[in-house]
Tab-separated table of C-alpha atoms and ligand atoms in Angstrom:
chain	number	residue	atom	x	y	z
X	11	UNK	CA	295.677	313.120	95.713
X	12	UNK	CA	294.109	311.701	99.027
X	13	UNK	CA	291.654	309.345	99.857
X	14	UNK	CA	287.999	311.185	99.673
X	15	UNK	CA	286.840	311.890	102.996
X	16	UNK	CA	282.932	312.264	103.927
X	17	UNK	CA	282.510	314.279	107.006
X	18	UNK	CA	279.521	316.125	109.033
X	19	UNK	CA	278.683	317.477	112.054
X	20	UNK	CA	275.226	316.409	113.992
X	21	UNK	CA	272.815	318.995	116.056
X	22	UNK	CA	270.306	321.521	116.723
X	23	UNK	CA	269.963	324.041	115.996
X	24	UNK	CA	273.217	323.214	113.524
X	25	UNK	CA	273.420	327.031	111.997
X	26	UNK	CA	275.796	328.604	114.433
X	27	UNK	CA	279.031	325.696	113.600
X	28	UNK	CA	282.341	327.017	113.286
X	29	UNK	CA	283.180	323.276	112.132
X	30	UNK	CA	282.600	322.367	108.740
X	31	UNK	CA	284.759	326.311	107.805
X	32	UNK	CA	287.356	324.776	109.997
X	33	UNK	CA	287.498	320.852	108.261
X	34	UNK	CA	287.030	322.337	105.128
X	35	UNK	CA	290.059	325.094	105.442
X	36	UNK	CA	291.971	322.035	107.230
X	37	UNK	CA	290.823	319.347	104.197
X	38	UNK	CA	292.573	321.998	101.457
X	39	UNK	CA	295.402	322.366	103.259
X	40	UNK	CA	296.298	319.158	102.554
X	41	UNK	CA	294.660	318.165	98.673
X	42	UNK	CA	291.794	315.945	101.013
X	43	UNK	CA	288.741	315.867	98.949
X	44	UNK	CA	286.018	316.530	102.040
X	45	UNK	CA	282.251	316.454	102.257
X	46	UNK	CA	281.393	318.083	105.572
X	47	UNK	CA	277.276	318.419	106.041
X	48	UNK	CA	276.026	319.606	108.385
X	49	UNK	CA	272.795	317.370	109.997
X	50	UNK	CA	270.138	319.027	111.557
X	51	UNK	CA	268.398	316.128	114.348
X	52	UNK	CA	266.184	316.602	116.261
X	53	UNK	CA	266.897	315.074	119.903
X	54	UNK	CA	263.272	312.670	119.270
X	55	UNK	CA	264.663	311.986	116.025
X	56	UNK	CA	268.120	310.721	117.695
X	57	UNK	CA	267.814	306.994	117.507
X	58	UNK	CA	266.739	306.465	113.654
X	59	UNK	CA	268.635	309.550	112.369
X	60	UNK	CA	271.989	307.889	113.842
X	61	UNK	CA	271.202	304.826	112.175
X	62	UNK	CA	270.931	306.271	109.035
X	63	UNK	CA	274.167	307.602	109.222
X	64	UNK	CA	275.570	304.648	110.118
X	65	UNK	CA	274.063	303.692	105.805
X	66	UNK	CA	275.978	306.756	104.816
X	67	UNK	CA	279.352	305.909	103.105
X	68	UNK	CA	280.695	308.353	106.765
X	69	UNK	CA	283.817	308.616	107.769
X	70	UNK	CA	282.955	310.424	110.745
X	71	UNK	CA	281.097	313.691	112.515
X	72	UNK	CA	280.947	316.036	115.272
X	73	UNK	CA	278.364	316.186	117.578
X	74	UNK	CA	277.478	319.127	119.287
X	75	UNK	CA	274.745	320.468	121.433
X	76	UNK	CA	272.144	319.084	122.434
X	77	UNK	CA	273.547	315.651	121.538
X	78	UNK	CA	276.895	314.980	123.185
X	79	UNK	CA	275.839	312.809	126.040
X	80	UNK	CA	272.865	311.041	124.135
X	81	UNK	CA	274.846	310.322	121.208
X	82	UNK	CA	276.411	308.108	123.837
X	83	UNK	CA	273.850	304.813	123.501
X	84	UNK	CA	274.569	304.542	120.365
X	85	UNK	CA	278.083	304.569	120.436
X	86	UNK	CA	279.428	300.613	119.950
X	87	UNK	CA	282.652	301.873	121.459
X	88	UNK	CA	283.388	304.875	123.526
X	89	UNK	CA	287.130	306.235	124.517
X	90	UNK	CA	288.439	307.204	127.695
X	91	UNK	CA	288.210	310.392	127.599
X	92	UNK	CA	284.438	310.381	126.252
X	93	UNK	CA	283.555	307.944	129.637
X	94	UNK	CA	285.319	309.874	131.837
X	95	UNK	CA	283.926	313.605	130.802
X	96	UNK	CA	280.560	311.656	129.854
X	97	UNK	CA	280.381	312.980	126.286
X	98	UNK	CA	281.006	312.642	122.192
X	99	UNK	CA	281.692	315.124	120.511
X	100	UNK	CA	283.974	313.445	117.504
X	101	UNK	CA	282.546	309.818	116.330
X	102	UNK	CA	284.750	307.733	113.847
X	103	UNK	CA	283.602	305.428	112.153
X	104	UNK	CA	286.255	302.060	111.698
X	105	UNK	CA	284.842	300.091	109.140
X	106	UNK	CA	281.214	300.407	109.676
X	107	UNK	CA	281.786	300.356	114.329
X	108	UNK	CA	281.123	304.222	115.660
X	109	UNK	CA	283.424	305.060	118.112
X	110	UNK	CA	282.758	307.696	120.334
X	111	UNK	CA	285.402	310.279	120.977
X	112	UNK	CA	285.542	313.546	123.241
X	113	UNK	CA	288.472	315.525	121.733
X	114	UNK	CA	287.193	319.023	124.322
X	115	UNK	CA	289.782	318.201	127.665
X	116	UNK	CA	292.840	318.114	124.555
X	117	UNK	CA	291.697	321.294	123.230
X	118	UNK	CA	291.861	322.343	126.216
X	119	UNK	CA	294.692	321.588	127.660
X	120	UNK	CA	296.953	322.345	124.279
X	121	UNK	CA	295.027	325.826	124.130
X	122	UNK	CA	296.177	326.108	127.772
X	123	UNK	CA	300.346	324.935	127.226
X	124	UNK	CA	300.603	325.388	123.750
X	125	UNK	CA	298.907	329.267	123.878
X	126	UNK	CA	298.914	330.399	127.241
X	127	UNK	CA	302.747	328.877	126.981
X	128	UNK	CA	301.881	327.791	131.306
X	129	UNK	CA	302.205	323.783	132.357
X	130	UNK	CA	299.121	322.954	134.068
X	131	UNK	CA	301.754	320.753	136.389
X	132	UNK	CA	301.279	321.495	140.379
X	133	UNK	CA	298.781	324.368	139.191
X	134	UNK	CA	296.103	326.086	141.655
X	135	UNK	CA	293.189	326.382	139.193
X	136	UNK	CA	289.952	327.979	139.676
X	137	UNK	CA	286.664	326.931	137.202
X	138	UNK	CA	283.747	329.020	136.847
X	139	UNK	CA	280.791	326.864	136.060
X	140	UNK	CA	279.895	323.031	135.954
X	141	UNK	CA	278.080	322.139	132.699
X	142	UNK	CA	279.005	319.509	130.283
X	143	UNK	CA	282.493	322.102	129.026
X	144	UNK	CA	283.746	322.191	133.068
X	145	UNK	CA	283.059	318.585	133.190
X	146	UNK	CA	286.091	318.537	129.964
X	147	UNK	CA	287.888	321.175	131.378
X	148	UNK	CA	288.497	319.609	134.734
X	149	UNK	CA	289.130	316.343	132.922
X	150	UNK	CA	291.413	317.877	131.480
X	151	UNK	CA	292.884	319.629	134.498
X	152	UNK	CA	293.397	316.656	135.890
X	153	UNK	CA	294.442	314.858	133.152
X	154	UNK	CA	297.658	317.561	133.008
X	155	UNK	CA	298.012	317.027	136.954
X	156	UNK	CA	296.740	320.300	138.354
X	157	UNK	CA	297.680	320.343	142.019
X	158	UNK	CA	294.048	321.483	142.708
X	159	UNK	CA	290.841	322.186	141.507
X	160	UNK	CA	288.023	324.568	143.158
X	161	UNK	CA	284.552	325.393	141.044
X	162	UNK	CA	281.541	327.702	141.729
X	163	UNK	CA	278.567	327.652	139.408
X	164	UNK	CA	275.983	329.403	140.145
X	165	UNK	CA	273.656	325.958	140.584
X	166	UNK	CA	276.092	324.191	143.625
X	167	UNK	CA	274.671	321.343	143.196
X	168	UNK	CA	276.508	320.824	139.902
X	169	UNK	CA	279.280	322.729	141.398
X	170	UNK	CA	279.808	319.545	144.364
X	171	UNK	CA	278.841	317.058	142.083
X	172	UNK	CA	281.630	317.330	139.235
X	173	UNK	CA	284.124	317.819	142.238
X	174	UNK	CA	283.716	314.906	143.348
X	175	UNK	CA	283.380	312.599	140.579
X	176	UNK	CA	286.794	314.593	139.586
X	177	UNK	CA	287.661	313.813	142.743
X	178	UNK	CA	286.535	309.950	142.250
X	179	UNK	CA	288.154	309.996	138.669
X	180	UNK	CA	291.876	311.270	139.502
X	181	UNK	CA	292.341	311.178	142.894
X	182	UNK	CA	296.022	312.907	142.960
X	183	UNK	CA	293.489	316.288	142.177
X	184	UNK	CA	292.442	317.725	145.145
X	185	UNK	CA	289.199	319.827	144.302
X	186	UNK	CA	286.441	321.189	146.208
X	187	UNK	CA	283.334	323.645	145.491
X	188	UNK	CA	282.920	327.119	146.527
X	189	UNK	CA	279.848	328.784	146.718
X	190	UNK	CA	278.890	331.516	143.794
X	191	UNK	CA	278.632	334.294	145.937
X	192	UNK	CA	280.903	333.768	149.018
X	193	UNK	CA	283.288	334.814	150.410
X	194	UNK	CA	285.245	331.587	150.229
X	195	UNK	CA	284.982	332.343	146.832
X	196	UNK	CA	287.176	335.191	146.654
X	197	UNK	CA	290.048	333.886	148.838
X	198	UNK	CA	289.965	330.809	146.737
X	199	UNK	CA	290.358	332.990	143.499
X	200	UNK	CA	293.151	335.389	145.228
X	201	UNK	CA	295.558	332.523	145.212
X	202	UNK	CA	294.489	330.684	141.962
X	203	UNK	CA	297.913	330.568	139.517
X	204	UNK	CA	295.237	330.103	136.473
X	205	UNK	CA	291.079	330.772	136.544
X	206	UNK	CA	288.770	329.799	133.976
X	207	UNK	CA	285.245	330.785	132.428
X	208	UNK	CA	283.610	327.542	131.638
X	209	UNK	CA	279.239	329.155	131.643
X	210	UNK	CA	278.113	331.131	129.241
X	211	UNK	CA	278.218	334.581	130.738
X	212	UNK	CA	280.355	336.834	128.131
X	213	UNK	CA	278.398	334.749	124.951
X	214	UNK	CA	277.293	336.807	122.700
X	215	UNK	CA	273.217	337.549	122.728
X	216	UNK	CA	273.269	335.514	125.859
X	217	UNK	CA	274.348	337.253	129.499
X	218	UNK	CA	276.892	338.851	127.367
X	219	UNK	CA	277.317	341.840	129.843
X	220	UNK	CA	277.015	340.041	133.578
X	221	UNK	CA	279.943	339.499	135.660
X	222	UNK	CA	281.614	336.381	137.254
X	223	UNK	CA	281.635	336.732	140.758
X	224	UNK	CA	284.896	337.455	142.209
X	225	UNK	CA	286.971	337.662	139.448
X	226	UNK	CA	288.608	341.260	139.883
X	227	UNK	CA	290.594	339.344	142.844
X	228	UNK	CA	292.763	337.232	139.943
X	229	UNK	CA	296.354	337.995	140.329
X	230	UNK	CA	297.370	334.773	139.012
X	231	UNK	CA	299.378	334.392	135.929
X	232	UNK	CA	297.205	333.045	133.265
X	233	UNK	CA	292.858	333.770	132.554
X	234	UNK	CA	290.807	331.469	130.337
X	235	UNK	CA	287.446	331.923	128.938
X	236	UNK	CA	286.948	329.238	126.568
X	237	UNK	CA	283.595	331.188	124.821
X	238	UNK	CA	284.858	332.796	122.261
X	239	UNK	CA	282.036	334.736	120.717
X	240	UNK	CA	282.986	337.540	120.913
X	241	UNK	CA	286.064	336.470	120.932
X	242	UNK	CA	287.204	339.295	123.547
X	243	UNK	CA	284.764	338.857	126.311
X	244	UNK	CA	284.066	341.636	129.556
X	245	UNK	CA	285.926	338.753	131.570
X	246	UNK	CA	289.150	338.535	129.554
X	247	UNK	CA	288.927	342.653	128.705
X	248	UNK	CA	289.005	343.686	132.680
X	249	UNK	CA	291.804	341.090	133.050
X	250	UNK	CA	294.154	342.774	130.108
X	251	UNK	CA	293.516	346.280	131.059
X	252	UNK	CA	295.173	344.995	134.508
X	253	UNK	CA	298.322	343.588	132.919
X	254	UNK	CA	296.845	339.784	133.423
X	255	UNK	CA	298.368	337.390	130.485
X	256	UNK	CA	294.798	336.260	128.798
X	257	UNK	CA	294.125	333.167	126.692
X	258	UNK	CA	290.763	333.523	124.571
X	259	UNK	CA	288.465	329.987	123.786
X	260	UNK	CA	289.157	329.685	119.955
X	261	UNK	CA	292.497	327.904	120.576
X	262	UNK	CA	290.776	325.851	122.759
X	263	UNK	CA	287.898	324.995	120.034
X	264	UNK	CA	290.827	325.020	117.219
X	265	UNK	CA	292.699	322.543	119.453
X	266	UNK	CA	289.537	320.178	119.433
X	267	UNK	CA	288.934	320.270	116.105
X	268	UNK	CA	292.853	319.607	115.203
X	269	UNK	CA	292.261	316.616	117.409
X	270	UNK	CA	288.507	315.076	115.681
X	271	UNK	CA	290.927	315.766	112.068
X	272	UNK	CA	294.166	313.628	113.518
X	273	UNK	CA	291.582	310.749	114.127
X	274	UNK	CA	289.944	310.831	111.678
X	275	UNK	CA	293.176	312.062	108.547
X	276	UNK	CA	295.918	310.912	110.542
X	277	UNK	CA	296.212	315.029	109.540
X	278	UNK	CA	297.309	317.680	111.573
X	279	UNK	CA	295.371	321.556	111.450
X	280	UNK	CA	297.514	324.419	109.357
X	281	UNK	CA	296.237	326.023	113.055
X	282	UNK	CA	297.515	329.753	112.198
X	283	UNK	CA	295.706	329.152	108.782
X	284	UNK	CA	292.985	327.803	110.717
X	285	UNK	CA	292.262	330.980	113.424
X	286	UNK	CA	292.217	333.263	110.678
X	287	UNK	CA	290.325	331.832	108.549
X	288	UNK	CA	287.827	331.500	112.100
X	289	UNK	CA	288.298	335.169	112.525
X	290	UNK	CA	287.666	335.987	109.827
X	291	UNK	CA	284.066	334.210	109.804
X	292	UNK	CA	283.359	335.983	113.328
X	293	UNK	CA	283.419	339.091	111.732
E	322	NAP	P1	276.097	323.632	129.588
E	322	NAP	O1	276.157	322.674	129.915
E	322	NAP	O2	274.840	324.344	129.707
E	322	NAP	O3	276.266	324.819	131.299
E	322	NAP	C1	276.100	326.703	131.550
E	322	NAP	C2	276.819	326.408	132.208
E	322	NAP	O4	277.070	328.624	132.215
E	322	NAP	C3	276.308	325.962	133.877
E	322	NAP	O5	278.046	325.946	134.493
E	322	NAP	C4	275.511	327.014	133.923
E	322	NAP	O6	274.977	327.731	135.218
E	322	NAP	C5	276.280	328.799	133.517
E	322	NAP	N1	275.007	329.581	133.299
E	322	NAP	C6	274.900	329.892	132.855
E	322	NAP	N2	273.645	331.268	132.283
E	322	NAP	C7	274.499	331.335	133.441
E	322	NAP	C8	274.006	332.571	134.189
E	322	NAP	N3	273.281	333.672	133.987
E	322	NAP	N4	274.637	333.225	135.326
E	322	NAP	C9	275.521	331.982	136.013
E	322	NAP	N5	276.023	331.123	135.491
E	322	NAP	C10	275.696	330.615	133.689
E	322	NAP	O7	277.175	324.639	128.617
E	322	NAP	P2	278.438	323.714	128.052
E	322	NAP	O8	278.050	323.315	126.833
E	322	NAP	O9	279.290	323.757	129.327
E	322	NAP	O10	279.166	325.432	127.366
E	322	NAP	C11	279.350	326.593	128.203
E	322	NAP	C12	279.840	327.576	127.095
E	322	NAP	O11	281.318	327.771	126.836
E	322	NAP	C13	279.028	327.954	126.175
E	322	NAP	O12	279.538	328.904	126.458
E	322	NAP	C14	280.576	327.057	125.131
E	322	NAP	O13	279.902	328.045	123.307
E	322	NAP	C15	282.096	327.470	125.588
E	322	NAP	N6	281.753	326.245	124.934
E	322	NAP	C16	283.623	326.582	124.312
E	322	NAP	C17	283.984	325.858	124.059
E	322	NAP	C18	285.726	325.390	123.147
E	322	NAP	O14	285.980	325.140	122.758
E	322	NAP	N7	285.661	327.046	123.266
E	322	NAP	C19	283.790	323.954	123.815
E	322	NAP	C20	282.685	324.077	124.586
E	322	NAP	C21	281.480	325.306	125.020
E	322	NAP	P3	273.826	326.490	135.929
E	322	NAP	O15	274.351	325.128	136.319
E	322	NAP	O16	273.568	327.403	137.555
E	322	NAP	O17	272.693	326.846	134.686
């Protein structure tokens, strides 16, 4: 038997998270005795609660909304990806030192290469959105040596800042921000190899029926939605109807979780089992 593992997740609210079921399923398949607790922490209590978690016998924890950025200042060390993305989603307790990682860029790249079967090198990629997830996706695209990243966001200023930040950090990638409802957007989409939705449009219980401007003009090799609830969003459905290859956001979620599990256990997720389990969980 492998040594017991104590993990958890912090967020607010925390009820919706798929992380406990993912990590418990993986641990069971490896014969690891795991406890994985959900800690609902209000933003105003983050500092004191992190101090409390330090005193628990915890091997690590995941971090979800709204703490991914704020938690950075309570880490003893940040990895390169956490710094580049400007957020932490996985914490490893290394002999009392809290190491802040971010596995979202890894999760995104791995989903596109393994499950979308597309090599991102030298590709031209169009990204909707400029929030936290877009940051991780763009870092992943630059790390995977995409040639060009074009970003469009409802709040245009955020797209401009994200494009500048990625260019400053990586240099070798061409980045550009285009207006959310502009002719330039349509022109760029029609020549892109890959298109990614990182906005919350399509998310169940939110802006489910809203559409992404200009998406009909895409005719490249892969259309990705990082939203995973519902699994098949309207964005994916309309592309599938035109025989365009699509990739859902559950793959990214699984691979970011797999990388976190690897950091804690040096073991990999049984990816297919996890996917089946999560699809059942999503109903
Ligand atoms: P966030 O930081 O709050 O950013 C939200 C983004 O969506 C912003 O770009 C925002 O534009 C845009 N947006 C929201 N409502 C919109 C609307 N009605 N019309 C146009 N744009 C709209 O959130 P996030 O953390 O980036 O997460 C975004 C989505 O990605 C969520 O659905 C989340 O579940 C999903 N996600 C998936 C994974 C995965 O592993 N698959 C990982 C992380 C996140 P403004 O800037 O104009 O507000």
